[in-house]
C-alpha cells in the first residue's frame, strides 16, 4: 500500500473536482486545471465528506502501481492547492548594485554584468518585486512556478566567497574562506 496514495485529499469549500472518464477537472477561485489519470489502473471519486479519493482497481498491488498511486495523488493535491490558494516562491538578490524591476511583461535584472538581463514572464505566472531585492513568484501550477524560479536563479547563482547572486529565501549557501 502506498502511504501517500492512501491519504484522502480534503477539498476546500470554494474548489471542486469533476471526474469525466480519465480526465479530472479541478476548479477553484484562481482558475481551473485539467489532469489525466490512467483509468485502467485507478478509480477516483469524491466521498460524502467532500474528500477526493484515488484507489487502485486491482486488489493485488505491485510496486509500479504503488509508485504511480502516490504520484497521481500528489499531482491532484498540487492542482487543488494551486486553484484554491496558489503556489509561491520567494527569491532574494544579494550583491552591491544588484536589483530587479518590472518593465511591462518583462523582469529587468541588473546583476553586475555589463548589460541588463530582460526575463520574459510566461503566461500563468505572476512576479512581484519588493524592495528591488526580493522577488515573489506565484501561480496556479507548482511545476511552472518552480521552473521560473529555477531559470531566474540560474542567471546568477550565489557564489561561495561573498554570497552574491540570486537564491531562494531561507537557502543556505556554503561559504568558503577568502
Short mmCIF file of C-alpha atoms in Angstrom, two decimals:
data_model
loop_
_atom_site.label_atom_id
_atom_site.label_comp_id
_atom_site.label_asym_id
_atom_site.label_seq_id
_atom_site.Cartn_x
_atom_site.Cartn_y
_atom_site.Cartn_z
CA UNK A 1 0.00 0.00 0.00
CA UNK A 2 1.20 3.47 -0.86
CA UNK A 3 1.48 5.69 2.23
CA UNK A 4 0.85 8.87 0.26
CA UNK A 5 -1.79 7.41 -2.09
CA UNK A 6 -3.94 6.16 0.79
CA UNK A 7 -4.46 9.66 2.22
CA UNK A 8 -7.65 11.43 1.15
CA UNK A 9 -7.43 14.98 -0.20
CA UNK A 10 -9.71 17.38 1.67
CA UNK A 11 -11.35 19.73 -0.83
CA UNK A 12 -11.66 23.39 0.21
CA UNK A 13 -15.20 24.85 0.21
CA UNK A 14 -14.56 27.05 -2.83
CA UNK A 15 -13.00 24.37 -5.09
CA UNK A 16 -14.44 21.33 -6.83
CA UNK A 17 -13.30 18.24 -8.75
CA UNK A 18 -15.22 16.97 -11.77
CA UNK A 19 -14.49 13.42 -12.97
CA UNK A 20 -15.05 12.63 -16.67
CA UNK A 21 -13.61 9.21 -17.55
CA UNK A 22 -9.85 9.54 -17.31
CA UNK A 23 -9.92 13.35 -17.02
CA UNK A 24 -10.11 15.35 -13.80
CA UNK A 25 -11.15 18.99 -13.99
CA UNK A 26 -10.15 20.86 -10.84
CA UNK A 27 -11.68 24.32 -10.49
CA UNK A 28 -11.39 27.00 -7.82
CA UNK A 29 -11.25 30.76 -7.29
CA UNK A 30 -7.85 31.12 -9.05
CA UNK A 31 -8.86 29.19 -12.20
CA UNK A 32 -9.17 25.61 -13.38
CA UNK A 33 -6.74 22.85 -14.30
CA UNK A 34 -7.22 19.63 -16.23
CA UNK A 35 -5.38 16.41 -15.31
CA UNK A 36 -5.49 12.95 -16.84
CA UNK A 37 -5.38 9.76 -14.75
CA UNK A 38 -4.96 6.22 -16.06
CA UNK A 39 -8.49 4.87 -15.54
CA UNK A 40 -7.41 1.30 -16.39
CA UNK A 41 -5.40 1.14 -13.16
CA UNK A 42 -7.07 3.67 -10.83
CA UNK A 43 -10.57 4.82 -9.92
CA UNK A 44 -11.28 8.19 -8.38
CA UNK A 45 -14.26 9.60 -6.52
CA UNK A 46 -15.39 12.35 -4.17
CA UNK A 47 -16.95 10.95 -0.98
CA UNK A 48 -19.71 12.42 1.21
CA UNK A 49 -17.21 14.24 3.48
CA UNK A 50 -16.08 16.32 0.46
CA UNK A 51 -12.78 14.43 0.21
CA UNK A 52 -11.17 13.28 -3.04
CA UNK A 53 -10.06 9.66 -3.08
CA UNK A 54 -7.98 7.71 -5.60
CA UNK A 55 -7.87 3.91 -5.38
CA UNK A 56 -6.31 1.13 -7.49
CA UNK A 57 -8.76 -1.19 -9.27
CA UNK A 58 -6.81 -4.41 -8.56
CA UNK A 59 -6.71 -5.87 -5.05
CA UNK A 60 -3.17 -7.10 -5.73
CA UNK A 61 -0.90 -4.04 -5.91
CA UNK A 62 2.56 -4.32 -7.47
CA UNK A 63 5.48 -1.90 -6.89
CA UNK A 64 4.84 0.17 -10.05
CA UNK A 65 1.17 0.68 -9.14
CA UNK A 66 2.18 1.83 -5.63
CA UNK A 67 4.57 4.39 -7.11
CA UNK A 68 2.01 5.71 -9.60
CA UNK A 69 -0.69 5.82 -6.90
CA UNK A 70 1.35 8.21 -4.76
CA UNK A 71 2.39 10.25 -7.79
CA UNK A 72 -1.19 10.76 -9.04
CA UNK A 73 -2.36 11.68 -5.54
CA UNK A 74 0.42 14.30 -5.25
CA UNK A 75 -0.37 15.75 -8.68
CA UNK A 76 -4.08 16.07 -7.83
CA UNK A 77 -3.26 17.58 -4.42
CA UNK A 78 -0.92 20.17 -6.00
CA UNK A 79 -3.60 21.06 -8.58
CA UNK A 80 -6.23 21.53 -5.83
CA UNK A 81 -3.86 23.72 -3.78
CA UNK A 82 -2.96 25.70 -6.90
CA UNK A 83 -6.52 26.59 -7.91
CA UNK A 84 -7.60 27.36 -4.33
CA UNK A 85 -4.63 29.19 -2.72
CA UNK A 86 -1.87 29.18 -5.35
CA UNK A 87 1.82 28.31 -5.14
CA UNK A 88 4.52 30.84 -4.28
CA UNK A 89 8.33 31.03 -4.21
CA UNK A 90 10.40 33.92 -2.88
CA UNK A 91 13.83 34.77 -4.29
CA UNK A 92 16.41 37.10 -2.74
CA UNK A 93 19.05 39.04 -4.66
CA UNK A 94 22.25 39.85 -2.77
CA UNK A 95 25.17 41.92 -4.03
CA UNK A 96 26.18 45.56 -4.31
CA UNK A 97 24.20 47.21 -7.11
CA UNK A 98 22.14 44.08 -7.81
CA UNK A 99 18.46 44.90 -8.32
CA UNK A 100 15.30 43.87 -10.12
CA UNK A 101 12.39 45.81 -11.60
CA UNK A 102 9.31 45.09 -13.69
CA UNK A 103 9.00 46.68 -17.12
CA UNK A 104 5.66 45.65 -18.58
CA UNK A 105 5.64 41.87 -19.06
CA UNK A 106 9.43 41.60 -18.60
CA UNK A 107 11.56 41.32 -15.48
CA UNK A 108 14.63 43.56 -15.71
CA UNK A 109 17.61 42.30 -13.69
CA UNK A 110 20.83 44.24 -13.00
CA UNK A 111 23.25 41.61 -11.69
CA UNK A 112 26.74 43.06 -12.14
CA UNK A 113 27.09 42.14 -15.79
CA UNK A 114 27.93 44.78 -18.41
CA UNK A 115 24.30 44.61 -19.58
CA UNK A 116 20.82 44.26 -18.08
CA UNK A 117 19.01 40.94 -18.36
CA UNK A 118 15.39 41.02 -19.53
CA UNK A 119 13.49 37.90 -18.46
CA UNK A 120 10.19 37.19 -20.24
CA UNK A 121 7.45 36.32 -17.73
CA UNK A 122 5.46 33.31 -19.03
CA UNK A 123 1.65 33.04 -19.07
CA UNK A 124 0.11 31.86 -15.79
CA UNK A 125 2.95 33.17 -13.61
CA UNK A 126 2.91 36.46 -11.72
CA UNK A 127 6.10 38.11 -10.43
CA UNK A 128 6.14 40.89 -7.82
CA UNK A 129 9.27 42.90 -6.97
CA UNK A 130 9.53 44.09 -3.38
CA UNK A 131 12.31 46.47 -2.28
CA UNK A 132 14.26 45.80 -5.54
CA UNK A 133 15.97 42.74 -3.98
CA UNK A 134 13.04 40.42 -3.25
CA UNK A 135 11.05 38.60 -5.95
CA UNK A 136 7.76 36.80 -5.29
CA UNK A 137 6.82 34.29 -7.97
CA UNK A 138 3.26 32.98 -7.78
CA UNK A 139 0.90 30.95 -9.93
CA UNK A 140 -1.52 28.03 -10.00
CA UNK A 141 0.86 25.42 -11.48
CA UNK A 142 3.51 24.27 -8.99
CA UNK A 143 5.79 22.89 -11.69
CA UNK A 144 5.70 26.11 -13.72
CA UNK A 145 6.38 28.31 -10.65
CA UNK A 146 9.37 26.13 -9.74
CA UNK A 147 10.73 26.22 -13.29
CA UNK A 148 10.52 30.02 -13.50
CA UNK A 149 12.26 30.34 -10.11
CA UNK A 150 14.96 27.92 -11.26
CA UNK A 151 15.53 29.80 -14.54
CA UNK A 152 15.87 33.13 -12.69
CA UNK A 153 18.27 31.59 -10.14
CA UNK A 154 20.42 30.10 -12.93
CA UNK A 155 21.11 33.59 -14.37
CA UNK A 156 23.36 34.41 -11.39
CA UNK A 157 23.73 31.55 -8.86
CA UNK A 158 25.17 32.54 -5.47
CA UNK A 159 28.95 32.30 -5.33
CA UNK A 160 30.65 30.76 -2.26
CA UNK A 161 33.01 33.63 -1.29
CA UNK A 162 30.73 36.65 -0.74
CA UNK A 163 27.34 35.04 -1.37
CA UNK A 164 26.48 37.36 -4.26
CA UNK A 165 23.73 36.14 -6.56
CA UNK A 166 20.10 35.01 -6.58
CA UNK A 167 18.94 32.46 -4.01
CA UNK A 168 15.69 31.19 -2.57
CA UNK A 169 14.52 32.60 0.73
CA UNK A 170 15.99 30.50 3.52
CA UNK A 171 18.53 28.73 1.26
CA UNK A 172 21.87 28.13 2.96
CA UNK A 173 25.00 28.94 0.96
CA UNK A 174 28.14 27.01 1.87
CA UNK A 175 30.74 29.77 2.31
CA UNK A 176 34.49 29.45 1.73
CA UNK A 177 37.39 31.32 3.28
CA UNK A 178 38.78 34.10 1.13
#
